[in-house]
Coordinates of C-alpha atoms and ligand atoms in Angstrom, one line a residue:
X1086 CA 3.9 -6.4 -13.5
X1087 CA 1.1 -8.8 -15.8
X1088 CA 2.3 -10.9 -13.2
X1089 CA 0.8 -9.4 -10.0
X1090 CA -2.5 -8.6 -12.7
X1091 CA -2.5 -12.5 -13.2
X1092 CA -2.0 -13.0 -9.3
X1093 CA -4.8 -10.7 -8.1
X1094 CA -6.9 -11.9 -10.4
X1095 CA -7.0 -15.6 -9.4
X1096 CA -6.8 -14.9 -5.9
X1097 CA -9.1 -11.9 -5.0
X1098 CA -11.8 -13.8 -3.2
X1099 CA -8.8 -15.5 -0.9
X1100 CA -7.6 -12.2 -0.3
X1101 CA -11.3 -10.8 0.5
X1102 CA -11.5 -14.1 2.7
X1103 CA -7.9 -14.1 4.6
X1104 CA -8.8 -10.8 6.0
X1105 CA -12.1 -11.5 7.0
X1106 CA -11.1 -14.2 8.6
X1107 CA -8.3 -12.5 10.7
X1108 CA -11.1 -9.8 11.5
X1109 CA -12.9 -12.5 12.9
X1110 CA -10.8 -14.9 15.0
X1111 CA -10.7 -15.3 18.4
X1112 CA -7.0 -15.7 19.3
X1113 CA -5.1 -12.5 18.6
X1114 CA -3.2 -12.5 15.4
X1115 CA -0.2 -9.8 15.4
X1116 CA 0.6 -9.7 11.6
X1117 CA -2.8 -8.7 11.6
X1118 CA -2.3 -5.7 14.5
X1119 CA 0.7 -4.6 12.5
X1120 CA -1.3 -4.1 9.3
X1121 CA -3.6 -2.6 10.7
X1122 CA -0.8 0.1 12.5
X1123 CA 0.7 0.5 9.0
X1124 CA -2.9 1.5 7.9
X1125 CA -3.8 3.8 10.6
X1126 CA 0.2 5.2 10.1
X1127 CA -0.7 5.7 6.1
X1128 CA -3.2 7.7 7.3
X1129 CA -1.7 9.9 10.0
X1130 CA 0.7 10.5 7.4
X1131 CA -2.4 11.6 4.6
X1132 CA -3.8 14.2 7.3
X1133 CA -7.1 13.4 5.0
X1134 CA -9.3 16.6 5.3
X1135 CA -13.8 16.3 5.0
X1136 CA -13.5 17.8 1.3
X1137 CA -9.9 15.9 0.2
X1138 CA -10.3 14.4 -3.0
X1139 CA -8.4 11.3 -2.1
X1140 CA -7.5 8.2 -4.4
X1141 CA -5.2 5.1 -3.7
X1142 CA -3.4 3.4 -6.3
X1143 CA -3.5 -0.3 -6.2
X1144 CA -6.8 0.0 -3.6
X1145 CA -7.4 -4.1 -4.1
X1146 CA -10.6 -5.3 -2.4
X1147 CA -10.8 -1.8 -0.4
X1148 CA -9.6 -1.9 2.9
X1149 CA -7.6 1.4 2.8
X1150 CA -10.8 2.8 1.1
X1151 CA -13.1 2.0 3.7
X1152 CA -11.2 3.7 6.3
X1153 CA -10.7 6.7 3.9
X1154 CA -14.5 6.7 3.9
X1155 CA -14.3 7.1 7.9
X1156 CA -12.7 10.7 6.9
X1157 CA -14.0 11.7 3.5
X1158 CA -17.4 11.3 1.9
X1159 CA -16.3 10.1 -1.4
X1160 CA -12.9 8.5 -2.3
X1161 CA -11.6 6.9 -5.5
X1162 CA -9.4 4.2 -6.6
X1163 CA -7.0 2.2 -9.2
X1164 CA -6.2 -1.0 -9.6
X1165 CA -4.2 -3.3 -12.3
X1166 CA -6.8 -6.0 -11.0
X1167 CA -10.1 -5.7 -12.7
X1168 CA -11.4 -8.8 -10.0
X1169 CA -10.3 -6.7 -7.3
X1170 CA -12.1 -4.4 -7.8
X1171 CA -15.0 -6.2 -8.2
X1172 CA -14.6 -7.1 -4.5
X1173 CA -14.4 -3.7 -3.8
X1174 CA -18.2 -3.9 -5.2
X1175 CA -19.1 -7.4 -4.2
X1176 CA -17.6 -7.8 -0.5
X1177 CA -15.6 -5.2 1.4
X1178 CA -18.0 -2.0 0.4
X1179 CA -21.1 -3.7 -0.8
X1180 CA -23.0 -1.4 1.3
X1181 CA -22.3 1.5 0.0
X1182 CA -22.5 3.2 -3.8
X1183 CA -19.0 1.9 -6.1
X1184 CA -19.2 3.0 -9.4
X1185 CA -16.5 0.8 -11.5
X1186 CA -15.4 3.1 -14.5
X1187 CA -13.1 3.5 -17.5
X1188 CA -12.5 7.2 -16.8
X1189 CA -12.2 9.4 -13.3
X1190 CA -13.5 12.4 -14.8
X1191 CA -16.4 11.0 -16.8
X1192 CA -17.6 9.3 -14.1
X1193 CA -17.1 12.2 -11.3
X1194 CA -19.1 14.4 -12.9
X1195 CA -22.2 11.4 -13.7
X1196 CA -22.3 9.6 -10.6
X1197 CA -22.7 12.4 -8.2
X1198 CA -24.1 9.7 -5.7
X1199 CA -21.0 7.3 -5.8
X1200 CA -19.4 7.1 -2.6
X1201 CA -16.5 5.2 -4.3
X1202 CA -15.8 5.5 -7.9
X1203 CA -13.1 2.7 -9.0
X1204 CA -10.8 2.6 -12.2
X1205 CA -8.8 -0.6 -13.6
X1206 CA -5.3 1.0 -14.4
X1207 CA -1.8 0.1 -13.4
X1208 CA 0.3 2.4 -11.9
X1209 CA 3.2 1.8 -14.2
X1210 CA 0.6 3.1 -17.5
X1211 CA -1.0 5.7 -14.7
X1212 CA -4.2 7.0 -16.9
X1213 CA -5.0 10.1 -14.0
X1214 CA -6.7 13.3 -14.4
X1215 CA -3.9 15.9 -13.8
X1216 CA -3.5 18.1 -10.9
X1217 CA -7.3 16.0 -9.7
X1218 CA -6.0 15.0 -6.4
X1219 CA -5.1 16.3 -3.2
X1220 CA -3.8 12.7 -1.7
X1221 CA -3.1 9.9 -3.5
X1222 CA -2.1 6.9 -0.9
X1223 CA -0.2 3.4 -1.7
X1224 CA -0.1 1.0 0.6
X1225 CA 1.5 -2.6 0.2
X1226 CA 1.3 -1.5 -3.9
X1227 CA 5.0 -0.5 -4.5
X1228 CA 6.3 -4.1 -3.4
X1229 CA 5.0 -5.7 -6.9
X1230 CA 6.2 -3.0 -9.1
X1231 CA 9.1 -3.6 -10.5
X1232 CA 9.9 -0.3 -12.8
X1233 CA 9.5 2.0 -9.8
X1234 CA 10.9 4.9 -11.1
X1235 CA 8.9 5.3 -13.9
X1236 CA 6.1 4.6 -11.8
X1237 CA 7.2 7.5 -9.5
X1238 CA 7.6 9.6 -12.6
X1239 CA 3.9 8.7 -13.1
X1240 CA 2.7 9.8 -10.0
X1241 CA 4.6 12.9 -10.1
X1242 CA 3.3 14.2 -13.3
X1243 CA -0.4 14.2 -12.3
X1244 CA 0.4 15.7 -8.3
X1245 CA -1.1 18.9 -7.8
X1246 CA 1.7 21.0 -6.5
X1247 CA 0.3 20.9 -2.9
X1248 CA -0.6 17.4 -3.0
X1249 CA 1.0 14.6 -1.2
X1250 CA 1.8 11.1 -2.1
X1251 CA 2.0 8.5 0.7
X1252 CA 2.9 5.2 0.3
X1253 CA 4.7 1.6 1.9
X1254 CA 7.6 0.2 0.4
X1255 CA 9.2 -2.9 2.0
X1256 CA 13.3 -2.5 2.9
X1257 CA 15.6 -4.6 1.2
X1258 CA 17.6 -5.2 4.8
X1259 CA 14.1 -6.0 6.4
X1260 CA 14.7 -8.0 10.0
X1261 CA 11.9 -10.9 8.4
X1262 CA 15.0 -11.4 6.4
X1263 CA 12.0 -12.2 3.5
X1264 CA 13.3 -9.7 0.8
X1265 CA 17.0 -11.3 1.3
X1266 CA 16.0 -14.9 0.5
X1267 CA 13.3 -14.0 -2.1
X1268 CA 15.8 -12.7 -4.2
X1269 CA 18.6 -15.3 -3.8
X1270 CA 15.9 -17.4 -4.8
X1271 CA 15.3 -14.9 -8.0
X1272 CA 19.3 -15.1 -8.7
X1273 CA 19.1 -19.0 -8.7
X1274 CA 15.9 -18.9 -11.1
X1275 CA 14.0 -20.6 -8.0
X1276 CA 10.7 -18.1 -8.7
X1277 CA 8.3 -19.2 -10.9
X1278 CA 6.8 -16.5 -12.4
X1279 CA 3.6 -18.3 -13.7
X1280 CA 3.3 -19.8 -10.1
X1281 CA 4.4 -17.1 -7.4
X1282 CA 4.4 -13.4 -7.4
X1283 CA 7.1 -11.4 -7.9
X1284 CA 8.2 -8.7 -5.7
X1285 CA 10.6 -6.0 -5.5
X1286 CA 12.5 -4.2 -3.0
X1287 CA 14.1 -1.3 -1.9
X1288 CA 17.2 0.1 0.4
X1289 CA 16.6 3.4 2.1
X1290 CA 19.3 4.7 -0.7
X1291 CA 17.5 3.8 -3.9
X1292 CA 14.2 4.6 -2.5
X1293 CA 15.4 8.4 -1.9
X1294 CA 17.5 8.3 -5.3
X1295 CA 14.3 7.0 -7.2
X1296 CA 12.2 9.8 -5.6
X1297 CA 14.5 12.5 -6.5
X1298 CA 15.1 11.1 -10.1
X1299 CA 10.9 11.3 -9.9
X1300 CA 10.9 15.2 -9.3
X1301 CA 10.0 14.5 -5.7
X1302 CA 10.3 15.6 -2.2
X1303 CA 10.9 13.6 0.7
X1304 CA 8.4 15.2 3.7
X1305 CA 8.2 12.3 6.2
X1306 CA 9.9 9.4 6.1
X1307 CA 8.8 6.8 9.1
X1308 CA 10.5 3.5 9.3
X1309 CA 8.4 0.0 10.8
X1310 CA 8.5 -3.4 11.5
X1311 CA 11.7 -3.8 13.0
X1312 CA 10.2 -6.4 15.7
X1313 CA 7.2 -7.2 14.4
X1314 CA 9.0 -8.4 11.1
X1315 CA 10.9 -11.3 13.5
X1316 CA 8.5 -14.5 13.3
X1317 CA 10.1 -15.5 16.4
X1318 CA 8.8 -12.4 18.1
X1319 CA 5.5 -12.4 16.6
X1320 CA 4.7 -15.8 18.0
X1321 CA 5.3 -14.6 21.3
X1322 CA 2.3 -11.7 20.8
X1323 CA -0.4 -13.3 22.4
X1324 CA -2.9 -10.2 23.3
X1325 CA -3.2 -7.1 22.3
X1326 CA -1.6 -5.6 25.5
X1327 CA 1.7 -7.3 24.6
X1328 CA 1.4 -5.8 20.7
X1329 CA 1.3 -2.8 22.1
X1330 CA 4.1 -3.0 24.3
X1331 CA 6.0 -4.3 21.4
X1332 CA 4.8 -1.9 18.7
X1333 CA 5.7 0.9 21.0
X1334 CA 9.1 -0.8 21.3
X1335 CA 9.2 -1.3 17.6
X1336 CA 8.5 2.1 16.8
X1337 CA 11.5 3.6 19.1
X1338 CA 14.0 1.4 17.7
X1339 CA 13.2 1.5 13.9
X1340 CA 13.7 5.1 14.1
X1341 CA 17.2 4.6 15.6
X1342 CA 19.6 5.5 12.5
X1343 CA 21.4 1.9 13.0
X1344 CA 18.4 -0.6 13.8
X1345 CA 16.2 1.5 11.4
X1346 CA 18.1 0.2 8.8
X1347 CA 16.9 -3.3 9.5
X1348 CA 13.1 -2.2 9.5
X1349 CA 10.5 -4.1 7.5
X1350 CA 9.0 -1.2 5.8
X1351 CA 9.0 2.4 4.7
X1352 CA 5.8 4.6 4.9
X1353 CA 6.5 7.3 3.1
X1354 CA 4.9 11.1 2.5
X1355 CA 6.3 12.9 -0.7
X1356 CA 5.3 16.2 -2.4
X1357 CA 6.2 17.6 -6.2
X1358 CA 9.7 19.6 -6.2
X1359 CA 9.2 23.4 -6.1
X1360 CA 11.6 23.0 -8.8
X1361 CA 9.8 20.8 -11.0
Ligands
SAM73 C1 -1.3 -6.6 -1.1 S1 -2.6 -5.9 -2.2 C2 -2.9 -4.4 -1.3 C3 -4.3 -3.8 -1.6 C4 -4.7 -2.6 -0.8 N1 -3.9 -1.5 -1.0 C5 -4.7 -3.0 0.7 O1 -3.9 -2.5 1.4 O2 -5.5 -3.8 1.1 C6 -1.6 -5.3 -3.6 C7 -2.5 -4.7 -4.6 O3 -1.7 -4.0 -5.6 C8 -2.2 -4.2 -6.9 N2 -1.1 -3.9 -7.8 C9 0.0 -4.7 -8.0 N3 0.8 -4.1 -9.0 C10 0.1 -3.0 -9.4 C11 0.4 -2.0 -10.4 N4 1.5 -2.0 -11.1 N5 -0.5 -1.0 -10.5 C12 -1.6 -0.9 -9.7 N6 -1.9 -1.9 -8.8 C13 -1.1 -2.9 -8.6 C14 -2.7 -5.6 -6.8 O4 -3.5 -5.9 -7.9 C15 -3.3 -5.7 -5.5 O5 -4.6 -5.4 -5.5

C-alpha cells in the first residue's frame, strides 16, 4: 500500500501529462475511449443527484472529480497521495476553488466557497465523517489495495444507510490476460516493489465474498472490457465509429455468464446490509 503512496508520488505530473496528452492527440486512441466508458459507466451507476454530497476515494489528479462537478456543485475527495492531490490543485481543476485539508468536516463548514475540498488519507486507514455521504465512488483505486476487505469494512462503517458505494475492480481472469502474468511474475519474486507497483486482483467469487464479509449489498454488478482488454483488438480501433461498434459488442458479450467471466473489469454499485 506505501507502495502505490511512493508510486503516485513520483509520478503524478506523468500521470497529469499522459492524459492530457491522450485528450489531445490526433489519431484516435481506444484505451483512452474505454476509460472514458468506464467513467461515464461509474457514473450512470452513481445516479449523482444536484444536492449529493459526493466524494471519491483515491480521486488522484481529479478526473472523476471534474465530471462529478458536471452534476454536483461541490464534491470531495481522498487520496493516499499528497502530490496527487496537489494536481488536483495545480493542473486538472486549477480553475476552480480546491481546498486541500486535514479534516472533511472542519473544512466543510469554513470553506463554504470550495468547489472541491481534498483530504490525504488512504482508504485502508479511512479517516471519514460517518453517515457524511450519499455516494462515495472508486474508480481504478481498488486494483492497488491489497487488504481489500478491510478496506471494504472501512467504507461500510462510515455509508449512510441509503448511500451507495461504486467502484472498478479489475478480474483476475481478465481477457488482457495482464492480472494472470503480473502475478506469476509476483510468485517468481519478478516484481520489484521499490521499482513497479503492485497490484491486486479479484475473481467475481472473492469480490462478492469480500463484500458480504464487509456488511454489504450487491445492487448492480456490470462486467467490461471483454474486447477492449485484447491488445490485438484495440489496435484494430482506428475511429471512434469502430469503438463504438466494438464497445457495443463488448458490452453484450461481457454480460454473457460464460464470456463475462473473462471481462477486464468489475464496476460495481453496493449499499450497507439492512442487517448491518
Ligand atoms: C490509477 S489512479 C486513479 C485516479 C482517479 N481515480 C482516476 O480515475 O483518474 C489510482 C489512484 O489511487 C490512489 N490509491 C492507491 N492506493 C490507495 C489507497 N490505499 N487509498 C487511497 N488511494 C489510493 C493512488 O494514489 C492514485 O491516485
Amino acid at each position: 500500500m506505501e507502495n502505490a503512496k511512493e508510486y503516485y508520488d513520483k509520478t503524478s505530473r506523468e500521470y497529469v501529462q499522459k492524459w492530457q496528452d491522450m485528450d489531445r492527440q490526433s489519431t484516435f486512441n481506444a484505451s483512452f475511449y474505454f476509460r472514458k466508458k468506464i467513467m461515464e459507466t461509474v457514473l450512470e451507476m452513481a445516479r449523482v443527484e444536484k444536492n449529493d454530497r459526493v466524494v471519491e476515494l483515491g480521486c488522484g489528479t481529479g478526473l472523476v472529480l471534474r465530471e462529478l462537478l458536471k452534476k454536483t456543485g461541490r464534491v470531495f475527495g481522498t487520496d493516499i497521495s499528497p502530490e496527487m492531490l496537489k494536481r488536483v490543485q495545480d493542473s486538472t481543476l486549477k480553475d476552480k476553488k480546491v481546498v486541500i485539508a486535514e479534516n472533511f468536516l472542519e473544512a466543510d463548514a469554513r470553506h463554504r466557497d470550495a468547489e472541491v475540498l481534498l483530504m490525504p488519507n488512504g482508504i485502508s486507514k479511512l479517516d471519514l465523517p460517518k453517515n457524511y455521504f450519499d455516494k462515495m465512488l472508486s474508480v481504478e483505486v481498488l486494483r492497488y489495495v491489497d487488504d481489500l476487505e478491510n478496506a471494504l469494512c472501512n467504507v461500510a462503517a462510515v455509508m449512510k444507510m441509503d448511500s451507495r458505494y461504486i467502484f472498478t475492480i479489475t478480474n483476475f481472469w481478465s481477457s488482457s490476460l495482464f492480472p494472470v502474468k503480473f502475478s506469476i511474475r509476483k510468485i517468481l519474486g519478478l516484481v520489484n516493489p521499490q521499482k513497479e507497483l503492485l497490484q491486486y486482483f479479484v475473481t467475481e467469487r472473492s469480490i462478492r465474498r469480500y463484500l458480504k464479509n464487509a456488511g454489504l449489498e450487491v445492487v448492480e454488478f456490470r462486467k467490461m472490457g471483454l474486447l477492449f482488454a485484447k491488445p490485438l483488438i484495440k489496435k484494430f480501433i482506428k475511429n471512434q465509429a469502430a469503438a463504438e461498434k466494438i464497445y457495443k459488442l463488448d458490452k453484450a458479450l461481457s454480460g454473457k455468464p460464460i464470456l463475462g467471466k473473462f471481462a477486464d473489469t468489475f464496476v460495481v454499485a453496493v449499499k450497507k446490509s439492512a442487517s448491518l
